[in-house]
Short mmCIF file of C-alpha atoms in Angstrom, two decimals:
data_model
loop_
_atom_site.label_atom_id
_atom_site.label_comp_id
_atom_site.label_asym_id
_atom_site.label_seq_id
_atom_site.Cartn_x
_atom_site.Cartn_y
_atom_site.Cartn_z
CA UNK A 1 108.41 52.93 -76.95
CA UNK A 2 105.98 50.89 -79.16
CA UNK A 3 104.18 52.85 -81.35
CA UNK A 4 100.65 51.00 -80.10
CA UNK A 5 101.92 52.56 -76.24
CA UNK A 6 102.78 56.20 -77.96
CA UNK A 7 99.68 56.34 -79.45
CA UNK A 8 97.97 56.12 -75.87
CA UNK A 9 100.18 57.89 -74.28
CA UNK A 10 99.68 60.81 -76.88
CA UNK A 11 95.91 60.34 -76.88
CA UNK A 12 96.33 61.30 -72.65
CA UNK A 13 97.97 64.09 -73.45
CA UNK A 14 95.87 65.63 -75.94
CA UNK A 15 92.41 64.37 -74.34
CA UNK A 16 93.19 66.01 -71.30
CA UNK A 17 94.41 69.32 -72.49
CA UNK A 18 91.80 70.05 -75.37
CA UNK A 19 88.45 67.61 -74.14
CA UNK A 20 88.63 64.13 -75.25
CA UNK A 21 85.04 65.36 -77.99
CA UNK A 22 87.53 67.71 -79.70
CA UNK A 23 90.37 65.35 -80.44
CA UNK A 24 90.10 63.43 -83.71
CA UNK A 25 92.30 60.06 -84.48
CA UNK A 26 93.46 62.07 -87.29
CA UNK A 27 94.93 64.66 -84.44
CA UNK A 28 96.79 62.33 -82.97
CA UNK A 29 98.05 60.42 -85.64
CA UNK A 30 99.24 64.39 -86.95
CA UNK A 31 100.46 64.98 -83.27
CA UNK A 32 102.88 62.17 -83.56
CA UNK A 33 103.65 61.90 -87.19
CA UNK A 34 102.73 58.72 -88.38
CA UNK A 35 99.68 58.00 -90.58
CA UNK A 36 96.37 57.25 -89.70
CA UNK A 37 96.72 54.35 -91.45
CA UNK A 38 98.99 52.90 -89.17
CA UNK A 39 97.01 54.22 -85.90
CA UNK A 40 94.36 52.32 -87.49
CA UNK A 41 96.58 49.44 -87.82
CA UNK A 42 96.68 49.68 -84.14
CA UNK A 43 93.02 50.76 -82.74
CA UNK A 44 89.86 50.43 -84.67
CA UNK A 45 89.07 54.18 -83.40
CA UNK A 46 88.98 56.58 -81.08
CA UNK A 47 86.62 54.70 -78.68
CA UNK A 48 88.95 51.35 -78.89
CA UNK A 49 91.99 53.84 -77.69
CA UNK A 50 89.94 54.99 -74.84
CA UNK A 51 89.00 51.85 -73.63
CA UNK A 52 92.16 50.22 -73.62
CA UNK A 53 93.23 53.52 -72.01
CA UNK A 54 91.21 52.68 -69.37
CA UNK A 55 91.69 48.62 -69.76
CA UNK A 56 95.08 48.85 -69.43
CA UNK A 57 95.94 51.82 -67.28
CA UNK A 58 93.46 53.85 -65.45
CA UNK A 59 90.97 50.42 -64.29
CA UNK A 60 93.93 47.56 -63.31
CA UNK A 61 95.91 50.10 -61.96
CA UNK A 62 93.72 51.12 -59.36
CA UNK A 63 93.11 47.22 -58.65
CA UNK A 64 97.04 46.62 -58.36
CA UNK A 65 98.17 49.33 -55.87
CA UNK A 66 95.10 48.85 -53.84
CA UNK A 67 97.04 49.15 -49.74
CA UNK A 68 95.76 46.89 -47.18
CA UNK A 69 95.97 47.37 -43.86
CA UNK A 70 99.48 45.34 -42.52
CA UNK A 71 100.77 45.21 -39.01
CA UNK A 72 103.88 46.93 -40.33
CA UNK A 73 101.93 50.48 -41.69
CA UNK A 74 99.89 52.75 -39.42
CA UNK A 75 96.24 51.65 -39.93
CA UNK A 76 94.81 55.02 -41.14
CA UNK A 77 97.91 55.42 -43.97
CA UNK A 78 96.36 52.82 -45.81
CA UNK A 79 93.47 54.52 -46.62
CA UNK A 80 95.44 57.76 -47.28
CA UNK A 81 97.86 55.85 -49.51
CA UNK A 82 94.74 54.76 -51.65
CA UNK A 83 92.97 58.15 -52.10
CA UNK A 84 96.62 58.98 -53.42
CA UNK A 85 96.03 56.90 -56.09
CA UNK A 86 92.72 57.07 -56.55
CA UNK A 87 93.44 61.37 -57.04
CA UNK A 88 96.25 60.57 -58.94
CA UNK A 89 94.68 58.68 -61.19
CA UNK A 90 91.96 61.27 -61.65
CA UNK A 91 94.42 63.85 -62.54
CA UNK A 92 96.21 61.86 -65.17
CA UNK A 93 93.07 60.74 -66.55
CA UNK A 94 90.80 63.62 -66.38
CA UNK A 95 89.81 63.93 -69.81
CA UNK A 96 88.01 60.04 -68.41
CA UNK A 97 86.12 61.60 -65.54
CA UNK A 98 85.35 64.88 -66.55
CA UNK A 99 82.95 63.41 -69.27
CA UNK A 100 81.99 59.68 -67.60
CA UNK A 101 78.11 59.35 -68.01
CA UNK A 102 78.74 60.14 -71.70
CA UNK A 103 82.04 58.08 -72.49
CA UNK A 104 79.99 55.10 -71.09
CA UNK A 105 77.06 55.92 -73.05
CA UNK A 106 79.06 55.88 -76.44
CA UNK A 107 81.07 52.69 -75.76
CA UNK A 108 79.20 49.36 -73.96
CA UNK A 109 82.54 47.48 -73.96
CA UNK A 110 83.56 50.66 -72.01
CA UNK A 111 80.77 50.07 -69.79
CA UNK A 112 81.27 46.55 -68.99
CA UNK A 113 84.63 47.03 -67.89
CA UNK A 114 84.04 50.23 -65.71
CA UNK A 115 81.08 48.95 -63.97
CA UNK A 116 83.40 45.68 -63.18
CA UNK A 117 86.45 47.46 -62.09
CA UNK A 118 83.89 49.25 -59.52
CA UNK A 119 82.44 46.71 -58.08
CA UNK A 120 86.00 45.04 -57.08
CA UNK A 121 87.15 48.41 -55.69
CA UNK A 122 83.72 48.29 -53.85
CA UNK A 123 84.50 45.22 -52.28
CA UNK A 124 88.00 46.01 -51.31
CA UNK A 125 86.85 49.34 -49.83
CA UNK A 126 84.17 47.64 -47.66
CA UNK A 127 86.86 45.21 -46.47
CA UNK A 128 89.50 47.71 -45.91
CA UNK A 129 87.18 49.75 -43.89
CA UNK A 130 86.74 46.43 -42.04
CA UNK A 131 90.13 45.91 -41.25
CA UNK A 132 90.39 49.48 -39.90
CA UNK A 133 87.21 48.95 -37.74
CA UNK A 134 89.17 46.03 -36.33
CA UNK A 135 92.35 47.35 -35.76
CA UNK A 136 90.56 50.03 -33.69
CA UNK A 137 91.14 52.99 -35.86
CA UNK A 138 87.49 53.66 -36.69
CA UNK A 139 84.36 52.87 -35.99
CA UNK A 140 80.96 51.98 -37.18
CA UNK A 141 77.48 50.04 -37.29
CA UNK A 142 77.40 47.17 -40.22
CA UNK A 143 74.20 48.57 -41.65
CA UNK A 144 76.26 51.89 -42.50
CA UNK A 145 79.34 50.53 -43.92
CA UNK A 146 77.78 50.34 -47.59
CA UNK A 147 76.87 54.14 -47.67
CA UNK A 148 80.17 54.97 -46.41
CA UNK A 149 81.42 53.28 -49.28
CA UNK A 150 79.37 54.77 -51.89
CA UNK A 151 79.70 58.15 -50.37
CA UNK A 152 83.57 57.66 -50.52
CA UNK A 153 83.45 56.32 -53.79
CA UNK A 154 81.22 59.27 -55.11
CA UNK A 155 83.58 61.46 -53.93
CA UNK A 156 86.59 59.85 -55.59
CA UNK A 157 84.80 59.77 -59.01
CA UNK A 158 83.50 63.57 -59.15
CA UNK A 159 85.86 65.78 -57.50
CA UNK A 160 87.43 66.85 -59.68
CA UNK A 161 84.37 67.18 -61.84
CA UNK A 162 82.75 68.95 -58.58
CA UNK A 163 85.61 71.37 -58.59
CA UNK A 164 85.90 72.64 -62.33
CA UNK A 165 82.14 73.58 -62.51
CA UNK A 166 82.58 75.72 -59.24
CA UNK A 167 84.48 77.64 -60.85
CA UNK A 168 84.63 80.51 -63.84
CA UNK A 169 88.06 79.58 -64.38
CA UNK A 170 88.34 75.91 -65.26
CA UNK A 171 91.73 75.47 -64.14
CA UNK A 172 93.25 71.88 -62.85
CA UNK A 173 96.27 72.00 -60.51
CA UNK A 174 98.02 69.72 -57.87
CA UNK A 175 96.05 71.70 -55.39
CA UNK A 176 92.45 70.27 -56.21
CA UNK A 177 94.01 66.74 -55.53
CA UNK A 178 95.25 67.36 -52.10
CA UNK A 179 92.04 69.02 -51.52
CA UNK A 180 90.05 65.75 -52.59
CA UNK A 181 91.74 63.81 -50.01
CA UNK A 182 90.89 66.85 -47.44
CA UNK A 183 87.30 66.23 -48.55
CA UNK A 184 87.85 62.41 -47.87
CA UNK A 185 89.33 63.02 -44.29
CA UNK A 186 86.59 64.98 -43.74
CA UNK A 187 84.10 62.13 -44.48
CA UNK A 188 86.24 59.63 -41.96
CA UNK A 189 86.35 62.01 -39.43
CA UNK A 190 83.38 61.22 -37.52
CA UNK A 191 83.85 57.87 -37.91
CA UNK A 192 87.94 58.02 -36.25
CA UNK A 193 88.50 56.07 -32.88
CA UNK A 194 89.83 58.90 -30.54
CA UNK A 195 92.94 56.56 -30.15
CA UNK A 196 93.49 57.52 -34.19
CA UNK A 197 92.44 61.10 -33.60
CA UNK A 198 96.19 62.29 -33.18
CA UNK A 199 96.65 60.14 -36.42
CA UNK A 200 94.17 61.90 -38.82
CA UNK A 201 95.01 65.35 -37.45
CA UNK A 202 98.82 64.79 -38.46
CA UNK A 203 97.46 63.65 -42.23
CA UNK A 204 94.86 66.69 -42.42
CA UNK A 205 97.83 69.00 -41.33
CA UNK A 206 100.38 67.74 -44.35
CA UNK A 207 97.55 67.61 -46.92
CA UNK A 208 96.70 71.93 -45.72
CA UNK A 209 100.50 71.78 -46.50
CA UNK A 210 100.66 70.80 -49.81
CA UNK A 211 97.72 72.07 -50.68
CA UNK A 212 99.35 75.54 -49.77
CA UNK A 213 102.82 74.32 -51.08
CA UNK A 214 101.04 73.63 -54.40
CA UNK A 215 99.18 77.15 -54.20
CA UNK A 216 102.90 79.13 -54.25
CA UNK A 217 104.13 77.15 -56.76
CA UNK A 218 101.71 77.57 -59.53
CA UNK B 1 51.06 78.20 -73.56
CA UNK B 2 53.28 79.94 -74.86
CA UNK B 3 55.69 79.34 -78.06
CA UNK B 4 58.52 79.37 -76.12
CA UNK B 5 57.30 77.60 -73.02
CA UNK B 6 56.39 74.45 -75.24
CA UNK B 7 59.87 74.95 -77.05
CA UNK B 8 61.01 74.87 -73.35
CA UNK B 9 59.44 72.17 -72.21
CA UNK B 10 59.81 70.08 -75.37
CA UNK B 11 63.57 70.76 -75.11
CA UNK B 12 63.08 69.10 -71.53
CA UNK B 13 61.53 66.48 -72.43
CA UNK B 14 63.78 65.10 -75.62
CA UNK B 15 66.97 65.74 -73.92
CA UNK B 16 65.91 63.91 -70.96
CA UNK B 17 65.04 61.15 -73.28
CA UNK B 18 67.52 61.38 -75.81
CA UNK B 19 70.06 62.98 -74.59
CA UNK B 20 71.28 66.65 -75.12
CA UNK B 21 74.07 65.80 -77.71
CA UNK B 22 71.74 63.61 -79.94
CA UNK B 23 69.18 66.41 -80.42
CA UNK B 24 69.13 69.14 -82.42
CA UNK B 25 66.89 71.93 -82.68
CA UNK B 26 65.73 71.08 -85.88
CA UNK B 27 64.40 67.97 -83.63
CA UNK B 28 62.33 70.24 -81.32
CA UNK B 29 60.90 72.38 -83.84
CA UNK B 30 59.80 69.14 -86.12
CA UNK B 31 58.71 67.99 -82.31
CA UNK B 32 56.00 70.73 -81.95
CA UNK B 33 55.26 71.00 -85.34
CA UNK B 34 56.95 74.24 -86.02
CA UNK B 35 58.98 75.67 -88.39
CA UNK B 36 62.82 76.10 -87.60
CA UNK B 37 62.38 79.72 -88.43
CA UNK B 38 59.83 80.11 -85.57
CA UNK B 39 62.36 78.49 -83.20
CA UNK B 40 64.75 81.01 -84.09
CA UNK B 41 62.47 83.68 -83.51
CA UNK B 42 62.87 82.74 -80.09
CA UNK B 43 65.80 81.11 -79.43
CA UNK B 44 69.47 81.81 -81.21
CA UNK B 45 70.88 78.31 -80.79
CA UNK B 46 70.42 74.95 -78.47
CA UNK B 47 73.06 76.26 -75.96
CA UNK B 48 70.47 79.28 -75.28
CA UNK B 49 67.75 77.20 -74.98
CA UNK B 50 70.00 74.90 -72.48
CA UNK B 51 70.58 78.50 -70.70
CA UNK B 52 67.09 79.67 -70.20
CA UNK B 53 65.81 75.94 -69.18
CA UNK B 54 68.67 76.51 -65.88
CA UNK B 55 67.88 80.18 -65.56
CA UNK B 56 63.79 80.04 -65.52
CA UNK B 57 63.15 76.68 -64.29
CA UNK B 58 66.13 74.61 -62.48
CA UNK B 59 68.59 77.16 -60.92
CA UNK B 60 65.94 80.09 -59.27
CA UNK B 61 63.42 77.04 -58.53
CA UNK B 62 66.72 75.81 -56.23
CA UNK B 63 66.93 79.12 -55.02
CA UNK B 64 62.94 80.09 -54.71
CA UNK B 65 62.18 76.57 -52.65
CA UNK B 66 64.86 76.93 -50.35
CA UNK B 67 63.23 75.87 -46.99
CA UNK B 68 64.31 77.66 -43.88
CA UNK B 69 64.05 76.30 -40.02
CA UNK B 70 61.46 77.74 -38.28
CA UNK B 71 59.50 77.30 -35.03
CA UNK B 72 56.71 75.75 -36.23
CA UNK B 73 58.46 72.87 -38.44
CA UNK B 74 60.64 70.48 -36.83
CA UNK B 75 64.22 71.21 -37.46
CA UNK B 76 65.21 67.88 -39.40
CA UNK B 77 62.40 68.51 -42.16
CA UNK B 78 63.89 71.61 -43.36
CA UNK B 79 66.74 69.94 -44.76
CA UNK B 80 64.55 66.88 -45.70
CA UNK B 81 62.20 68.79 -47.74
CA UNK B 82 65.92 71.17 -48.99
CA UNK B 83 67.31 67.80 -50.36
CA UNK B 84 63.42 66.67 -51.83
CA UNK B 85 63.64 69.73 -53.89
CA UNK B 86 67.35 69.12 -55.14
CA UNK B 87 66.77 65.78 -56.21
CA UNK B 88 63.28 65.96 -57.54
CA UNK B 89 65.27 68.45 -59.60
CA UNK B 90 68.17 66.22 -60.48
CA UNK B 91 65.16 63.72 -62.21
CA UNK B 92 63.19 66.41 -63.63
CA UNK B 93 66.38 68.25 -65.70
CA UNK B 94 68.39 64.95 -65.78
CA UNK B 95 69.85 65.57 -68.95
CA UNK B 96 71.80 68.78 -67.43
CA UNK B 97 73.57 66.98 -64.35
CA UNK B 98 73.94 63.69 -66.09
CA UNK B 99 76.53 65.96 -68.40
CA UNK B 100 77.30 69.15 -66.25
CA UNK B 101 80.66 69.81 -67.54
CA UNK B 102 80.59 69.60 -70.78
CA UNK B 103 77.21 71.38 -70.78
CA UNK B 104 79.26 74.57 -68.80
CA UNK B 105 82.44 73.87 -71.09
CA UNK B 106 80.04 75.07 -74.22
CA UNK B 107 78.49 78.03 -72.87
CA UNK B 108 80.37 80.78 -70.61
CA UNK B 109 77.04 82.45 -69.80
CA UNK B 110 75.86 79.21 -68.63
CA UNK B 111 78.67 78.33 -66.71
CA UNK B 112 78.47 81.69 -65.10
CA UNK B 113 75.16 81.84 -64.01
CA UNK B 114 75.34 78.24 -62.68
CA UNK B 115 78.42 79.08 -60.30
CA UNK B 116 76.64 82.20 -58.88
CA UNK B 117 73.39 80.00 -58.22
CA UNK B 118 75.68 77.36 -56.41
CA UNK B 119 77.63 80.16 -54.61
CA UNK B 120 74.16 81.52 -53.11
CA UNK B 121 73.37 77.76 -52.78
CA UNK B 122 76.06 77.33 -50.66
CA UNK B 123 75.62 80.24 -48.81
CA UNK B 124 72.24 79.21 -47.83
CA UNK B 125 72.75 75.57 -46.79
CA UNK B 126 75.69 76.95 -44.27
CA UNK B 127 72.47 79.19 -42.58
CA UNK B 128 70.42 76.12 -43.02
CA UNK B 129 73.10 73.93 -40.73
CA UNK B 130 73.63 76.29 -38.59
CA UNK B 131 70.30 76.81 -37.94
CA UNK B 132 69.97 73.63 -36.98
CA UNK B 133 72.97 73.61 -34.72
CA UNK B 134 71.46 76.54 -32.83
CA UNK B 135 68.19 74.55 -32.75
CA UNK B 136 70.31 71.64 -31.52
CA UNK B 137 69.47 68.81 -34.00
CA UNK B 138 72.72 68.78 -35.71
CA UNK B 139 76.33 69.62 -33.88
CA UNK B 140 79.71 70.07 -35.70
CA UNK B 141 83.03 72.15 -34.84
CA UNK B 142 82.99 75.00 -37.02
CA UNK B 143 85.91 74.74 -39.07
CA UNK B 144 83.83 71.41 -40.25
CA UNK B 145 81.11 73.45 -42.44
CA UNK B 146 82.72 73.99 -45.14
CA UNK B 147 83.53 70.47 -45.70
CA UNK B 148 80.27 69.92 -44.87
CA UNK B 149 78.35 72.03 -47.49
CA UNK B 150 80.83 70.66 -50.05
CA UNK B 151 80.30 66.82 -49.50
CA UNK B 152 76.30 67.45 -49.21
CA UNK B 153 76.42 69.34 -52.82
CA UNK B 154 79.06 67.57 -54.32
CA UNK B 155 76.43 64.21 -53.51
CA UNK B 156 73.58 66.62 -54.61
CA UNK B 157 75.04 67.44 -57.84
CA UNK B 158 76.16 63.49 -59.00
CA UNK B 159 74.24 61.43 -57.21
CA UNK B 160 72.42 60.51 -60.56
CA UNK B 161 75.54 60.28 -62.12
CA UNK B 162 76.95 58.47 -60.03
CA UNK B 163 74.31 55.97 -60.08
CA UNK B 164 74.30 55.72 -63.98
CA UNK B 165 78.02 54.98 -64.04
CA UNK B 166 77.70 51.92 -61.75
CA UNK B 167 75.08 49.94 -63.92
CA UNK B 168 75.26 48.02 -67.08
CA UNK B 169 71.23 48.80 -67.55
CA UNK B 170 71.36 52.65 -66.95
CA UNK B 171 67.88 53.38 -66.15
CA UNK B 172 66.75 56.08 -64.48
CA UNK B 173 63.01 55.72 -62.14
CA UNK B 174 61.96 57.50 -58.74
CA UNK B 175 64.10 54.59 -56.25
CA UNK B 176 67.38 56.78 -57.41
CA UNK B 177 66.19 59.90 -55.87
CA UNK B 178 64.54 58.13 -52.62
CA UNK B 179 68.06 56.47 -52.49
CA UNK B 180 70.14 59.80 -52.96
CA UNK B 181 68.02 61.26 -50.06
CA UNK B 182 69.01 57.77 -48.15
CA UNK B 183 73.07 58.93 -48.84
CA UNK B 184 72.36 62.40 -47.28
CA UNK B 185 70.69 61.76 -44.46
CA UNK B 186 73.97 59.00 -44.01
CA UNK B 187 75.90 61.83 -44.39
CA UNK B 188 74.50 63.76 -41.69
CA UNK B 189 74.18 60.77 -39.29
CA UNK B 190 77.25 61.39 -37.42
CA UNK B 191 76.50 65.02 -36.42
CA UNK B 192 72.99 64.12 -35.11
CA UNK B 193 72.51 64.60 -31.87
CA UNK B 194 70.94 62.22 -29.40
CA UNK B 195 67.63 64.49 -29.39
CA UNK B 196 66.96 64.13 -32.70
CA UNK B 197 68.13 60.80 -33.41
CA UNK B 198 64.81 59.27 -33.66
CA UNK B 199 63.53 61.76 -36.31
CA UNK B 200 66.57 61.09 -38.15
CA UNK B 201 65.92 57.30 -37.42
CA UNK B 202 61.98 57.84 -38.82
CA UNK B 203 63.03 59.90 -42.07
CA UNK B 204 65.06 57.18 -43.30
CA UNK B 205 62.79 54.56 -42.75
CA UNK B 206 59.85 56.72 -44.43
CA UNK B 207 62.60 57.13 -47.65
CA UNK B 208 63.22 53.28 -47.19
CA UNK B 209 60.18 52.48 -47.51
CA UNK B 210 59.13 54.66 -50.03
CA UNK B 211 61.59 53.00 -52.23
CA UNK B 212 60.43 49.40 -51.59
CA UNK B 213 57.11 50.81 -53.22
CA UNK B 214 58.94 52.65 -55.58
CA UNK B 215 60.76 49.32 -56.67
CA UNK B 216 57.14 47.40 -56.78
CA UNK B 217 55.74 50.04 -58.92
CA UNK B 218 58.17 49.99 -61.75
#
């Protein structure tokens, strides 16, 4: 591995475990033993690693798995196979959206890049949700489809935020990510066709499984 | 007033502004045009000053204004007014939801007292739906209210943060909290039943509109 590519990879690591305020570029040069001199030959400083964190990783990847609806997949997977990511993606990057409003307030560049990213997973959203209205699956009037959206979307971006300050014990496991999609399902539900009832009742039952799965294991 | 009311409601008022991390309590003190000392004398540190602005004023308030359905108010409005108090709330002690967990990560007693508030919270708006099951303005299976509660607080909790994270200009006026009362009553859209449609369909034209003039007035 390139060093540039350890250095975020390390950064991950360390910003999620400790909190991304109490990690210095000097604790991750240490963490990896190089010098800061050469992390800084790299990144300018802690706020250029975290935006090409999110440049490079965390933002395009959401863009490049985005599903679409196919006529060889099951309408409804779709959707489930992008809250996968999207809660996957929260999980890897949590130190990111544990601490949003103030990562974007420190860094404009930051900023620009996250409020672009949104707006194209907007837009793919709203025409996914489209596709699934016209293959039957669910069901709803134009005027709501942009509050479904934002009411997904809000729900993608804080659960996991939601979730730790429920709790005295701030503890992240695989469980709060099955239970984000749960939360999601439970947002479609009203919405589901009752020809893709039998369909979102199978995905609600493996997600309780995991969830519990993921409960024993920990 | 009191000493430490105006420390209080200075603290409010500059982290609001400024943002919590950015000032110090040197900052208030020079702010009212008091000495440090005297600050002290009422306050150890920021983080108890942070604690006694949620336990006095924004948690209890929650609690204390919590509407209940009765027979003389229509059922609808109890939950209309419930979410009017939340996000009036959400504007007037921005500064604490705009950077809840890091604000709980710093202070144990804080985080403490804030998950028993949102406990009772949630206890509460359960009654509150089911209230207005009973009164038949709202109908849901059972094993729905749970997800219920969660996606109504989890919107009630970062709807402002949410909205601050999809801007470039982050600025914050009244058309935020019309519009977060917009995404709750969309929310609750699919559970209304054909009775109370029409109220539903009136309270979200009154909150439409009241935006519009919001929006002219800024």
């Amino acid at each position: 591995m390139k060093t540039r590519d350890k250095i975020i990879q390390a950064s991950i690591v360390l910003f999620n475990e400790q909190g991304e305020r109490n990690v210095t570029t000097n604790h991750i040069a240490a963490h990896l033993g190089i010098s800061p001199g050469n992390l800084y030959y790299h990144f300018r400083n802690k706020e250029d690693i975290i935006l090409s964190i999110y440049d490079e990783y965390a933002g395009n990847l959401l863009l490049d798995t985005f599903p679409q609806v196919s006529d060889e997949e099951k309408p409804l997977d779709a959707i489930i196979l992008y809250m996968d990511v999207v809660f996957q993606m929260q999980m890897k990057f949590r130190f990111f959206y544990s601490n949003l409003p103030v990562l974007l307030d420190k860094n404009q560049n930051l900023r620009e890049k996250y409020v672009e990213v949104q707006h194209a997973i907007s837009e793919r959203l709203s025409q996914l949700l489209l596709s699934l209205k016209s293959a039957q699956a669910i069901n709803f009037d134009e005027d709501e489809l942009a509050d479904i959206v934002s009411i997904l979307r809000i729900i993608n971006t804080f659960w996991v935020s939601f979730y730790q300050t429920q709790n005295i014990v701030k503890e992240v496991n695989d469980t709060i990510f099955y239970q984000g999609v749960l939360k999601i399902l439970a947002i479609l539900r009203p919405y589901i066709t009752d020809k893709s009832l039998p369909e979102l009742k199978k995905a609600k039952e493996m997600y309780q499984q995991r969830c519990q799965d993921a409960l024993l294991n920990n």
